[in-house]
């Protein structure tokens, strides 16, 4: 069974930076496509970024492109989300997710099989 634990959330001023981490345990982490999602109050969950098993390919939502970077360290079973130039619109609970299927990466939440508990990111203006 795979477990995911996010960390690194917090309160930051607009223009600041945070780095989220997602530590995986259980099965072979290096086989999974990984994604970061977020959900703001009153809004639907949305994809933020996704990365393939090797880290050679990634996807970013238009709203974070150029500001956020997804990366992974398979040796340490961890995926990261570096968030720069944060704005209040980035305030949300951020979730990492793993797809146990043989896929490249995906933006479709239903194709992710394991989810972390979430970490709160709050950006003040």
Tab-separated table of C-alpha atoms in Angstrom:
chain	number	residue	atom	x	y	z
A	1	UNK	CA	0.000	0.000	0.000
A	2	UNK	CA	1.313	3.433	-0.941
A	3	UNK	CA	1.047	6.330	1.458
A	4	UNK	CA	1.707	9.958	0.643
A	5	UNK	CA	2.483	12.663	3.195
A	6	UNK	CA	2.682	16.320	2.184
A	7	UNK	CA	4.599	18.989	4.056
A	8	UNK	CA	5.840	22.509	3.551
A	9	UNK	CA	2.612	24.479	3.511
A	10	UNK	CA	2.122	27.620	5.531
A	11	UNK	CA	1.417	31.320	5.499
A	12	UNK	CA	3.399	33.530	3.161
A	13	UNK	CA	3.079	37.071	1.845
A	14	UNK	CA	2.279	37.768	-1.766
A	15	UNK	CA	5.409	37.504	-3.879
A	16	UNK	CA	6.950	34.966	-1.539
A	17	UNK	CA	7.900	31.347	-2.085
A	18	UNK	CA	7.171	27.952	-0.587
A	19	UNK	CA	8.348	24.455	-1.397
A	20	UNK	CA	5.951	21.604	-0.869
A	21	UNK	CA	7.220	18.077	-0.402
A	22	UNK	CA	5.379	14.804	-0.789
A	23	UNK	CA	7.022	11.754	0.725
A	24	UNK	CA	5.912	8.366	-0.526
A	25	UNK	CA	6.185	5.032	1.212
A	26	UNK	CA	5.198	1.569	0.200
A	27	UNK	CA	5.632	0.312	-3.310
A	28	UNK	CA	8.173	1.394	-5.900
A	29	UNK	CA	7.810	5.158	-6.100
A	30	UNK	CA	9.807	5.465	-9.280
A	31	UNK	CA	7.101	3.722	-11.321
A	32	UNK	CA	4.407	6.315	-10.639
A	33	UNK	CA	3.223	9.403	-12.396
A	34	UNK	CA	2.690	12.075	-9.736
A	35	UNK	CA	0.533	15.138	-9.578
A	36	UNK	CA	-0.132	18.153	-7.404
A	37	UNK	CA	-3.707	19.392	-7.080
A	38	UNK	CA	-5.263	22.178	-5.086
A	39	UNK	CA	-8.677	23.068	-3.795
A	40	UNK	CA	-9.667	26.518	-2.640
A	41	UNK	CA	-12.749	27.120	-0.460
A	42	UNK	CA	-15.917	26.931	-2.530
A	43	UNK	CA	-14.050	25.827	-5.623
A	44	UNK	CA	-13.497	22.528	-7.346
A	45	UNK	CA	-10.218	20.656	-7.099
A	46	UNK	CA	-7.863	21.557	-9.922
A	47	UNK	CA	-4.646	20.186	-11.309
A	48	UNK	CA	-1.589	22.297	-10.623
A	49	UNK	CA	1.241	20.217	-12.062
A	50	UNK	CA	2.089	16.650	-13.005
A	51	UNK	CA	5.276	14.736	-13.709
A	52	UNK	CA	6.092	11.429	-15.311
A	53	UNK	CA	7.878	8.563	-13.576
A	54	UNK	CA	11.394	9.671	-14.510
A	55	UNK	CA	10.931	13.399	-14.187
A	56	UNK	CA	11.691	13.951	-17.873
A	57	UNK	CA	8.243	15.318	-18.695
A	58	UNK	CA	5.882	17.589	-16.816
A	59	UNK	CA	2.685	19.571	-17.126
A	60	UNK	CA	1.635	22.887	-15.582
A	61	UNK	CA	-1.706	24.594	-15.368
A	62	UNK	CA	-1.699	27.938	-17.148
A	63	UNK	CA	-2.303	29.727	-13.870
A	64	UNK	CA	1.018	28.551	-12.405
A	65	UNK	CA	3.195	28.251	-15.503
A	66	UNK	CA	6.457	30.109	-15.048
A	67	UNK	CA	5.992	30.363	-11.267
A	68	UNK	CA	5.761	26.754	-10.062
A	69	UNK	CA	8.152	23.869	-10.690
A	70	UNK	CA	7.422	20.207	-10.093
A	71	UNK	CA	10.321	17.817	-9.590
A	72	UNK	CA	10.991	14.422	-8.100
A	73	UNK	CA	13.767	12.541	-6.354
A	74	UNK	CA	13.113	8.854	-6.909
A	75	UNK	CA	16.050	7.842	-4.754
A	76	UNK	CA	14.348	9.503	-1.795
A	77	UNK	CA	10.751	8.751	-2.807
A	78	UNK	CA	9.807	12.416	-2.824
A	79	UNK	CA	8.096	14.804	-5.215
A	80	UNK	CA	8.362	18.565	-4.809
A	81	UNK	CA	6.433	21.626	-5.832
A	82	UNK	CA	8.490	24.809	-5.776
A	83	UNK	CA	6.132	27.782	-5.729
A	84	UNK	CA	7.496	31.246	-6.455
A	85	UNK	CA	5.865	34.651	-6.778
A	86	UNK	CA	2.822	33.473	-4.887
A	87	UNK	CA	-0.410	35.426	-5.022
A	88	UNK	CA	-3.550	35.302	-2.844
A	89	UNK	CA	-5.227	33.378	-5.670
A	90	UNK	CA	-2.864	30.486	-4.875
A	91	UNK	CA	-4.415	30.062	-1.436
A	92	UNK	CA	-5.742	26.512	-1.201
A	93	UNK	CA	-5.200	23.085	0.263
A	94	UNK	CA	-2.585	21.368	-1.861
A	95	UNK	CA	-2.661	17.615	-2.403
A	96	UNK	CA	-0.159	15.299	-3.983
A	97	UNK	CA	-1.369	12.202	-5.757
A	98	UNK	CA	0.122	9.080	-7.299
A	99	UNK	CA	-1.129	7.109	-10.260
A	100	UNK	CA	-0.338	3.411	-9.988
A	101	UNK	CA	-1.219	2.896	-13.648
A	102	UNK	CA	1.252	2.677	-16.525
A	103	UNK	CA	0.727	6.229	-17.725
A	104	UNK	CA	2.972	9.087	-18.704
A	105	UNK	CA	1.278	11.763	-16.607
A	106	UNK	CA	-2.312	12.882	-16.470
A	107	UNK	CA	-4.378	15.907	-15.479
A	108	UNK	CA	-7.398	13.738	-14.701
A	109	UNK	CA	-7.925	13.383	-10.988
A	110	UNK	CA	-9.811	10.114	-11.296
A	111	UNK	CA	-6.712	8.455	-12.764
A	112	UNK	CA	-4.774	9.066	-9.573
A	113	UNK	CA	-5.125	6.210	-7.127
A	114	UNK	CA	-3.504	7.464	-3.932
A	115	UNK	CA	-3.832	10.893	-2.339
A	116	UNK	CA	-2.102	12.638	0.499
A	117	UNK	CA	-3.910	14.360	3.329
A	118	UNK	CA	-3.255	17.837	2.001
A	119	UNK	CA	-1.292	20.838	3.216
A	120	UNK	CA	-2.662	24.347	3.572
A	121	UNK	CA	-1.070	27.194	1.653
A	122	UNK	CA	-2.237	30.678	2.552
A	123	UNK	CA	-0.957	33.733	0.716
A	124	UNK	CA	-1.675	37.113	2.270
A	125	UNK	CA	-1.921	40.290	0.251
